[in-house]
mmCIF file of C-alpha atoms in Angstrom:
data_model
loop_
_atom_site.group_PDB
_atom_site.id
_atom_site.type_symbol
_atom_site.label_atom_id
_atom_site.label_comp_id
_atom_site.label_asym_id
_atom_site.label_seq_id
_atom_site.Cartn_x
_atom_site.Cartn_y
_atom_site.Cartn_z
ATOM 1 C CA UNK A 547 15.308 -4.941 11.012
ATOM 2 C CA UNK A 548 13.986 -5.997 7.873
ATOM 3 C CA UNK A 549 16.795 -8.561 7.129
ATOM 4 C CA UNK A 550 15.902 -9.929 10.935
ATOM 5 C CA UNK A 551 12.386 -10.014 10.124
ATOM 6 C CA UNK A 552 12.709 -11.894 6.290
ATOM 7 C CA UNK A 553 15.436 -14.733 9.037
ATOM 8 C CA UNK A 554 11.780 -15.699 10.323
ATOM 9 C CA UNK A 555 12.561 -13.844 13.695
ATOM 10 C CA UNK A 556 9.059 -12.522 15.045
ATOM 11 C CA UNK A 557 10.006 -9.961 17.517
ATOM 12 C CA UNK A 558 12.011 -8.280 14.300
ATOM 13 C CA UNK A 559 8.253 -8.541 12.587
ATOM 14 C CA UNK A 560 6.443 -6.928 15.518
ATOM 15 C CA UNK A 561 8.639 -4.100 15.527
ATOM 16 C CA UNK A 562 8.726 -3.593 11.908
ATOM 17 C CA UNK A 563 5.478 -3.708 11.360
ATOM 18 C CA UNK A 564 4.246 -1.296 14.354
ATOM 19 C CA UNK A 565 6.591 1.035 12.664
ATOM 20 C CA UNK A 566 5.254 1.007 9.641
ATOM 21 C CA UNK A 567 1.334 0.421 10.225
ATOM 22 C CA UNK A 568 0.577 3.888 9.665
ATOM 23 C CA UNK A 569 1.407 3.971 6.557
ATOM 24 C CA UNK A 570 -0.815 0.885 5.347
ATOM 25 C CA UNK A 571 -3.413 2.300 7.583
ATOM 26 C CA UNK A 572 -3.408 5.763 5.951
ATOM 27 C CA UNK A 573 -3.024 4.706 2.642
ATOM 28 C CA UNK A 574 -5.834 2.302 3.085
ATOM 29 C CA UNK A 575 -7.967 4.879 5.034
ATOM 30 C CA UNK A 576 -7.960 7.226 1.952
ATOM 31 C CA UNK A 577 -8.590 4.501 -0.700
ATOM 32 C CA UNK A 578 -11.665 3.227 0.929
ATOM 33 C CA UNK A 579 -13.014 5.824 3.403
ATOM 34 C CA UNK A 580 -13.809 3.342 5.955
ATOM 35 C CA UNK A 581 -12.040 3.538 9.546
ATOM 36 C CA UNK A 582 -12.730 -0.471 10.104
ATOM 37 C CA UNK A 583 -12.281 -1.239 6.404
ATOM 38 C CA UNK A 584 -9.147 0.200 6.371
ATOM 39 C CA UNK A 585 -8.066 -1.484 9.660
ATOM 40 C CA UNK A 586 -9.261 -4.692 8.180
ATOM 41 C CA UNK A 587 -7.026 -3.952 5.183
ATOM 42 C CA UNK A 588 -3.973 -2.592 6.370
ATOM 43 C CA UNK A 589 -3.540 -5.905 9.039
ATOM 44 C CA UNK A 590 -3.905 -7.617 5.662
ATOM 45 C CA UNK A 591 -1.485 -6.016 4.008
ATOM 46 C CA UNK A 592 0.629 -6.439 7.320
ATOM 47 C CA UNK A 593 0.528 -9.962 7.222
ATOM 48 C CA UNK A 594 1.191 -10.263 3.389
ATOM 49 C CA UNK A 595 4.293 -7.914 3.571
ATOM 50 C CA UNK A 596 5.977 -9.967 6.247
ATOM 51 C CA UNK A 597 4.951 -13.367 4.492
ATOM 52 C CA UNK A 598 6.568 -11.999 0.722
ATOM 53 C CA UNK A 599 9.191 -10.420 2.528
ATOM 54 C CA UNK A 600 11.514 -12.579 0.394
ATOM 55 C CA UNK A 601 10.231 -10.971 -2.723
ATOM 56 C CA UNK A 602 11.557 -6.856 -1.139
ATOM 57 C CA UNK A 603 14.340 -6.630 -3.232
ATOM 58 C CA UNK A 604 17.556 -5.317 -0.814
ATOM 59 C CA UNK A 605 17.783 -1.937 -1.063
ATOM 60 C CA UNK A 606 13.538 -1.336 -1.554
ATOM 61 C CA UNK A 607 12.034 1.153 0.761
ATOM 62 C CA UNK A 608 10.095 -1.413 3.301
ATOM 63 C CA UNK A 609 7.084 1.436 3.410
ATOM 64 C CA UNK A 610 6.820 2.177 -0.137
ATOM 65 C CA UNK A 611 6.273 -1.200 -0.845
ATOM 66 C CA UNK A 612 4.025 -2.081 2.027
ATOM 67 C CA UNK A 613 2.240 1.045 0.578
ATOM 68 C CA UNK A 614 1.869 -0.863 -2.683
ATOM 69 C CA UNK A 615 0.576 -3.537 -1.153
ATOM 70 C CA UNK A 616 -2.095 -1.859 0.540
ATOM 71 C CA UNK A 617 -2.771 -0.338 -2.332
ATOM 72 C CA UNK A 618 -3.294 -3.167 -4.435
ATOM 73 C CA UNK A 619 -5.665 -4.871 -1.314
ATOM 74 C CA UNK A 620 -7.828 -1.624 -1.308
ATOM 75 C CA UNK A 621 -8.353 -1.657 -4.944
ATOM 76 C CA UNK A 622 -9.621 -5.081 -4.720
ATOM 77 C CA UNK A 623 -11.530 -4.796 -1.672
ATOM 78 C CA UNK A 624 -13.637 -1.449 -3.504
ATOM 79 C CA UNK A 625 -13.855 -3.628 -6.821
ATOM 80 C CA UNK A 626 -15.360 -6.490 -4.734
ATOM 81 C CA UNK A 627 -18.257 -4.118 -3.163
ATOM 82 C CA UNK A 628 -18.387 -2.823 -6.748
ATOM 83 C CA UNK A 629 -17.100 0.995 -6.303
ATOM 84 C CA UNK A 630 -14.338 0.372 -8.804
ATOM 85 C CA UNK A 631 -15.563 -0.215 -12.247
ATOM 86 C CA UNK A 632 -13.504 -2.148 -14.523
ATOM 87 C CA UNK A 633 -13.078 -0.712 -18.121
ATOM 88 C CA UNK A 634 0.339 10.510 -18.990
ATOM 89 C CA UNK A 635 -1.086 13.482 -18.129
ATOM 90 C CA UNK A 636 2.341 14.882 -17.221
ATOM 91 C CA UNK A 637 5.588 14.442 -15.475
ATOM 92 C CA UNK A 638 5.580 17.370 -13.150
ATOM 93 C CA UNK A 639 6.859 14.714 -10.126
ATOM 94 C CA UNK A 640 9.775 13.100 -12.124
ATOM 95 C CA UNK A 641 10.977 16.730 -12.780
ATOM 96 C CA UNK A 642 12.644 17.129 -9.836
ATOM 97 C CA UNK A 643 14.153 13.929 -9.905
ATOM 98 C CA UNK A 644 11.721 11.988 -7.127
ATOM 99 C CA UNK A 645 8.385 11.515 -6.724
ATOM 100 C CA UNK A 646 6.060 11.759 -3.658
ATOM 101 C CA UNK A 647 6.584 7.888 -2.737
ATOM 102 C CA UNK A 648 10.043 9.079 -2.005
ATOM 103 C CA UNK A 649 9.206 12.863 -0.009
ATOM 104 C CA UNK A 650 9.097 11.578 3.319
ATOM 105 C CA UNK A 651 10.873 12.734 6.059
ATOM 106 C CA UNK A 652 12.976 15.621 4.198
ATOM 107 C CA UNK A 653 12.431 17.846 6.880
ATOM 108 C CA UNK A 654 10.867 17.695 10.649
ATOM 109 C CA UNK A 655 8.287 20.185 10.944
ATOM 110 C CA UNK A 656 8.143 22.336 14.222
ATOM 111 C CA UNK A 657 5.507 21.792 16.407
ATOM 112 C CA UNK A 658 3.476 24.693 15.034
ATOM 113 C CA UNK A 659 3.606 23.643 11.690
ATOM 114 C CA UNK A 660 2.815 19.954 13.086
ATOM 115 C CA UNK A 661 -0.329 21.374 14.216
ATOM 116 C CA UNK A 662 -1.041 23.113 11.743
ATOM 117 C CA UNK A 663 -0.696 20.603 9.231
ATOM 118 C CA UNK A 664 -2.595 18.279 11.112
ATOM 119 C CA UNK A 665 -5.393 20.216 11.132
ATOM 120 C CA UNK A 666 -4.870 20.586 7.150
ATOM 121 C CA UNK A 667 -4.842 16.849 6.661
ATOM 122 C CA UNK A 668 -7.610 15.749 8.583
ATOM 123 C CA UNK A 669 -9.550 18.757 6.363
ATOM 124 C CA UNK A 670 -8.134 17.513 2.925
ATOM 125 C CA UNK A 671 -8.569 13.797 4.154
ATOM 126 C CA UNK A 672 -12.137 14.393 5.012
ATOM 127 C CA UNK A 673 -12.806 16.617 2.220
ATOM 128 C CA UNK A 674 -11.383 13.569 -0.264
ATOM 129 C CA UNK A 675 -14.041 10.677 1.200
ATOM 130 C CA UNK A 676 -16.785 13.303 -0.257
ATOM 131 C CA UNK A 677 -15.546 12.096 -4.151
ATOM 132 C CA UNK A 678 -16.793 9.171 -5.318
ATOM 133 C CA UNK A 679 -14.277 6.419 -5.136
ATOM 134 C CA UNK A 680 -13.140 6.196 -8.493
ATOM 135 C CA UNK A 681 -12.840 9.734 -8.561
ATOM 136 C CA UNK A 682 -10.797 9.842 -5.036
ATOM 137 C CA UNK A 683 -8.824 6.624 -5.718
ATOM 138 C CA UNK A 684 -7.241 7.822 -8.855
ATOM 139 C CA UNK A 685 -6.916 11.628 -7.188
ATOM 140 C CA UNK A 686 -5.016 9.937 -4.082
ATOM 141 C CA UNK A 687 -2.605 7.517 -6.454
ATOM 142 C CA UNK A 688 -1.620 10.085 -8.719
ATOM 143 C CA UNK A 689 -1.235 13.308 -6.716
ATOM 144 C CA UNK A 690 -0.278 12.048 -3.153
ATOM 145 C CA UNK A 691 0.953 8.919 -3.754
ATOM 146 C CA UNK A 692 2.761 9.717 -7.317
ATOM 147 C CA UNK A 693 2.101 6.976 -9.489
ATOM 148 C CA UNK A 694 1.952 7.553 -12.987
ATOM 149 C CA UNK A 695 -1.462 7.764 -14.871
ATOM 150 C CA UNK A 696 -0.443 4.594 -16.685
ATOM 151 C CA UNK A 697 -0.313 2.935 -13.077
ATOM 152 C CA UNK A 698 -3.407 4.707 -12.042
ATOM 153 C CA UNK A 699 -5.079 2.874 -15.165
ATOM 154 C CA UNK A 700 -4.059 -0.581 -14.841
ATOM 155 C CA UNK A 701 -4.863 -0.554 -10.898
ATOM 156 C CA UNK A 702 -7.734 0.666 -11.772
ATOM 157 C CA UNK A 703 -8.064 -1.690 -14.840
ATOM 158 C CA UNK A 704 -9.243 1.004 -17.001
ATOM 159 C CA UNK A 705 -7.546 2.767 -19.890
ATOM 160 C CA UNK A 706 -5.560 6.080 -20.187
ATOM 161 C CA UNK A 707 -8.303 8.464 -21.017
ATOM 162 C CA UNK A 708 -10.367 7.084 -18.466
ATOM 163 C CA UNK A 709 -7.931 7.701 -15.739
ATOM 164 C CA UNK A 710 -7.160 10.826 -17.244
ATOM 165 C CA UNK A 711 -10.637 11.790 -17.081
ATOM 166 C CA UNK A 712 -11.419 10.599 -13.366
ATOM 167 C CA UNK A 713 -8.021 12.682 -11.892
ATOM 168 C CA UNK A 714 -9.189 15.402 -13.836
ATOM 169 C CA UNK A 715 -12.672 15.291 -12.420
ATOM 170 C CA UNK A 716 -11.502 14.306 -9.564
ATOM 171 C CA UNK A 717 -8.968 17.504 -9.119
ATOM 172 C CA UNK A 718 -11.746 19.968 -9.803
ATOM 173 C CA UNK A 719 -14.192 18.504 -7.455
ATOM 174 C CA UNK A 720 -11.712 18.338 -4.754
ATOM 175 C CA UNK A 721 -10.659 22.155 -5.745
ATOM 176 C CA UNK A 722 -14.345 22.898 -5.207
ATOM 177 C CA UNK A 723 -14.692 21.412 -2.255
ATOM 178 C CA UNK A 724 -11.407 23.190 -0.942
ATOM 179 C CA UNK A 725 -12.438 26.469 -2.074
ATOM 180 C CA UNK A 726 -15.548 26.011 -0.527
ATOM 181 C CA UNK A 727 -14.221 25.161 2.994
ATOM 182 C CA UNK A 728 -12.067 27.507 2.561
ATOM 183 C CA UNK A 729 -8.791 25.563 2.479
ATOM 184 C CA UNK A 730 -8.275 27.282 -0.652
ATOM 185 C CA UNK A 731 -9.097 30.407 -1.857
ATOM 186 C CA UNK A 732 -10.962 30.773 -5.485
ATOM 187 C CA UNK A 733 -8.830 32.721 -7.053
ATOM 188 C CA UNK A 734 -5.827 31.655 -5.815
ATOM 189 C CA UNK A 735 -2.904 30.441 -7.963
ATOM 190 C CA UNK A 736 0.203 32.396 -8.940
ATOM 191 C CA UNK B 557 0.651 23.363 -25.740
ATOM 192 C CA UNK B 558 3.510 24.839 -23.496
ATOM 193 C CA UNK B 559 3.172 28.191 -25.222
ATOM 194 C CA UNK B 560 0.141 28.503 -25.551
ATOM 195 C CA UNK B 561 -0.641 27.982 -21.634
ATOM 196 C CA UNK B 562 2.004 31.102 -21.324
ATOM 197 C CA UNK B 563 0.367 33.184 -23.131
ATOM 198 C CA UNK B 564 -3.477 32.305 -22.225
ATOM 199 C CA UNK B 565 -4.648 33.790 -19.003
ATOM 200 C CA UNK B 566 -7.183 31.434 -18.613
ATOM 201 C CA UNK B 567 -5.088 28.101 -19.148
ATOM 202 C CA UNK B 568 -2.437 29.691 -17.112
ATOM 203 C CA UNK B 569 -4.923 30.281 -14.188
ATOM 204 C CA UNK B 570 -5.791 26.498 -15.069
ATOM 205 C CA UNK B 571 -2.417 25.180 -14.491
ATOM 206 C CA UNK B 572 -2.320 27.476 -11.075
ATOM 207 C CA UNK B 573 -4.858 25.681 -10.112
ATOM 208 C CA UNK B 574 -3.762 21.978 -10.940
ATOM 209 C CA UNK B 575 -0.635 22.726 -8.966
ATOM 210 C CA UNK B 576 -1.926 24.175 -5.649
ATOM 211 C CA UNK B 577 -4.512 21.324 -5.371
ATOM 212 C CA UNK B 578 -1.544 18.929 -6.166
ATOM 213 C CA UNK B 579 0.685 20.809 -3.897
ATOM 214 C CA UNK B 580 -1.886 20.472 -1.377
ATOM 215 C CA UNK B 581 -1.955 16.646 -1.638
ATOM 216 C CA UNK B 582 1.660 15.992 -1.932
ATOM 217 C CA UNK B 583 2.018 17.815 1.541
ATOM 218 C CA UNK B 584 0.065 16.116 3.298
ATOM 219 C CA UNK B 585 0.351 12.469 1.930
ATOM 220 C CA UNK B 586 3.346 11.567 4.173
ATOM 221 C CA UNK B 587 1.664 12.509 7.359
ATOM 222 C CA UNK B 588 -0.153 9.477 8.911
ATOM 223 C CA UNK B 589 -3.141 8.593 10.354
ATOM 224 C CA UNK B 590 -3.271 6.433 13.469
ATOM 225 C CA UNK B 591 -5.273 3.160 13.460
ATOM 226 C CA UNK B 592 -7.993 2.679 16.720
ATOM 227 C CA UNK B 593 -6.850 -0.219 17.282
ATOM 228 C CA UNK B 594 -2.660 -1.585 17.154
ATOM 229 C CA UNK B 595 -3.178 -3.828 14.060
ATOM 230 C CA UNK B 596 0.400 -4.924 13.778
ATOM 231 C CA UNK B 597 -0.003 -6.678 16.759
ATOM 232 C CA UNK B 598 -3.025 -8.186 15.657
ATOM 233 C CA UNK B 599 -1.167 -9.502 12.223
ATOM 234 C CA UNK B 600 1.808 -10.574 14.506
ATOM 235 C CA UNK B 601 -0.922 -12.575 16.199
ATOM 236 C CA UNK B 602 -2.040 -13.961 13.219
ATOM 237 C CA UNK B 603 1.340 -14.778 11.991
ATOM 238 C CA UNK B 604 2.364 -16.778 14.975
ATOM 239 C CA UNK B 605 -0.885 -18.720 14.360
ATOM 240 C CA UNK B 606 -0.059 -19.536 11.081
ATOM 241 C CA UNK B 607 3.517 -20.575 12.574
ATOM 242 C CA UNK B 608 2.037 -22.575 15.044
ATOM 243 C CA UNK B 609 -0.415 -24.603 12.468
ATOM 244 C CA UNK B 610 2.541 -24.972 10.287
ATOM 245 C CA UNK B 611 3.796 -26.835 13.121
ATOM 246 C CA UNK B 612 0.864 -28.645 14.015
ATOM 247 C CA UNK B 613 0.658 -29.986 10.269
ATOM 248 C CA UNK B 614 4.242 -30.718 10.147
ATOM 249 C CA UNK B 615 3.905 -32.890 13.300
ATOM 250 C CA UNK B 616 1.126 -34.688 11.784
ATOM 251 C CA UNK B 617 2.610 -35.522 8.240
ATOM 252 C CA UNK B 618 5.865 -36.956 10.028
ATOM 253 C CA UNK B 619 3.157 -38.982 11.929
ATOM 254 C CA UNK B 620 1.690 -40.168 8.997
ATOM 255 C CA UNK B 621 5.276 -40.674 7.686
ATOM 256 C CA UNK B 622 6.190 -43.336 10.450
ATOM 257 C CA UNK B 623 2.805 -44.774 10.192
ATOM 258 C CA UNK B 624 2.979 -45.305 6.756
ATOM 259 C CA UNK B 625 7.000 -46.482 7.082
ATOM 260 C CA UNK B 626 4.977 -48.886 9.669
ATOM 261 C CA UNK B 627 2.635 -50.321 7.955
ATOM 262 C CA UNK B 628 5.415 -51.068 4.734
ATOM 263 C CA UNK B 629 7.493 -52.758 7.243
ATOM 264 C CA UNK B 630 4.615 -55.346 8.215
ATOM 265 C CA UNK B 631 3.383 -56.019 4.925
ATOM 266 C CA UNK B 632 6.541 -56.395 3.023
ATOM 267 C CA UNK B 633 8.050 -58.526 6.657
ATOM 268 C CA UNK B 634 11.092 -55.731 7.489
ATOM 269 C CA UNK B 635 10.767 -54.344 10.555
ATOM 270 C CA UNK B 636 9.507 -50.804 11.340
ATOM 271 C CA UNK B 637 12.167 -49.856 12.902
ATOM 272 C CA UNK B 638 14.348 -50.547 10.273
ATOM 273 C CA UNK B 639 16.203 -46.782 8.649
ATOM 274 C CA UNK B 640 14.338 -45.352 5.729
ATOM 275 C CA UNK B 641 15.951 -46.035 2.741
ATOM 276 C CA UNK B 642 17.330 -42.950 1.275
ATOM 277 C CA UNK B 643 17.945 -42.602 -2.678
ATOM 278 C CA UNK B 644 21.182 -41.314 -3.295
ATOM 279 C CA UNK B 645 22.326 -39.679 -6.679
ATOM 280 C CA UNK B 646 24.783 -42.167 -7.771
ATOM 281 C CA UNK B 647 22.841 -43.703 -10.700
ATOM 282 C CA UNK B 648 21.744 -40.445 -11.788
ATOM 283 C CA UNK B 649 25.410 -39.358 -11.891
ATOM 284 C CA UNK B 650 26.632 -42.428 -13.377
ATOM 285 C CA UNK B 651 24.528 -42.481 -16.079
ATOM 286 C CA UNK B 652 25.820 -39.162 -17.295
ATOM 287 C CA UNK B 653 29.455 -40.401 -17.134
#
């Protein structure tokens, strides 16, 4: 699909990129909070992923890099209505040898547990447009997303103890916010 | 740092903490949200625009092109219909043996 698509064949491009619009719509939704903003983005980042599809190297995941590309179009659409400020905490996702960029589709959840976990991500997603968006963008990057915090600081053109500090704020607001809708309990943890 | 954590109650509770929030996240960040409206047809409608003004502004520059070609042929007395003259490499090569 993707090779048929990079030919210049546009039926190819419709169907890859109605497969994949999701995923620059979600990731855009939780950067910037913003139903139509993220619309607005994600077509962007559409059109930009089928017009540099010469630049996906052959064996690249076609979503993860979308993704990054929505990412990058996010961060600059926040910076431009000034909510992103210009100025390694661990390796707990490389330990197991991928990171969260590379989770999806593992397993296929039963209905139930579809359910369920829709109802848990439209709780957490909501819950996550209540921290203020450097807070949120550098929560979402590094703990969903699994970028590094040395990624996390140069898309958010800050440096390392600044992005440090705003996933670590950002973490402990979120847990409070959790806890307090009761997503999570307050003492929980092993 | 890592044995400290193992033996402190509180840092371990800490670490608990940081995990079942990330946890949390990393669980749900595959599953998608839908879009109101279908905005990969909207960029495919975009993209066959551009397509289309490509077109358009490669119709107009070969225009130009034979207007131009035109216009030489008058002023310097060849005909316009005359072919282009196309360079060919052969100095080029020959002058590198």
């Amino acid at each position: 699909m993707v090779a048929r698509a990079r030919a210049g064949d546009l039926d190819a491009a419709s169907t890859l990129l109605s497969r994949y619009q999701d995923v620059a719509y979600t990731t855009a939704l939780r950067l910037l909070g913003q139903p139509s903003d993220a619309e607005d983005v994600a077509q962007e980042a559409l059109v930009r992923a089928y017009t540099r599809l010469s630049e996906l190297e052959q064996h690249a995941s076609f979503p993860a890099w979308l993704r990054r590309i929505t990412v990058n179009l996010s961060l600059n659409a926040l910076r431009r209505r000034g909510l992103l400020h210009f100025e390694s905490l661990d390796a707990e996702f490389s330990r197991d040898g991928m990171t969260s960029r590379d989770v999806a589709n593992v397993r296929q959840p039963s209905p139930e547990e579809d359910a369920l976990a829709s109802v848990l991500r439209d709780e957490v997603d909501s819950l996550l447009q209540q921290l203020p968006a450097e807070q949120r963008v550098a929560v979402v990057l590094r703990d969903m997303y699994g970028y590094d915090v040395a990624e996390v600081a140069a898309l958010q053109c800050c440096g390392l103890s600044a992005a440090k500090m705003r996933i670590m704020r950002g973490r402990a607001m979120l847990r409070r916010l959790l806890v307090e809708a009761r997503v999570l309990s307050e003492g929980s943890g092993d | 740092m890592r044995g400290h954590v193992a033996g402190c109650m509180s840092c371990t509770q800490r670490v608990h903490r940081v995990r079942e929030t990330r946890r949390l996240l990393r669980g749900i960040a595959e599953q998608q949200l839908h879009p109101q409206h279908d905005i990969a047809q909207r960029a495919v409608r975009r993209l066959q625009l551009r397509h289309k003004a490509i077109g358009n502004v490669n119709e107009v520059l070969a225009a130009v092109r034979t207007l131009i070609r035109s216009l030489a042929g008058f002023l310097g007395g060849e005909s316009p219909l005359d072919p282009p003259v196309t360079l060919t490499r052969h100095d080029g090569d020959a002058s590198h043996g």
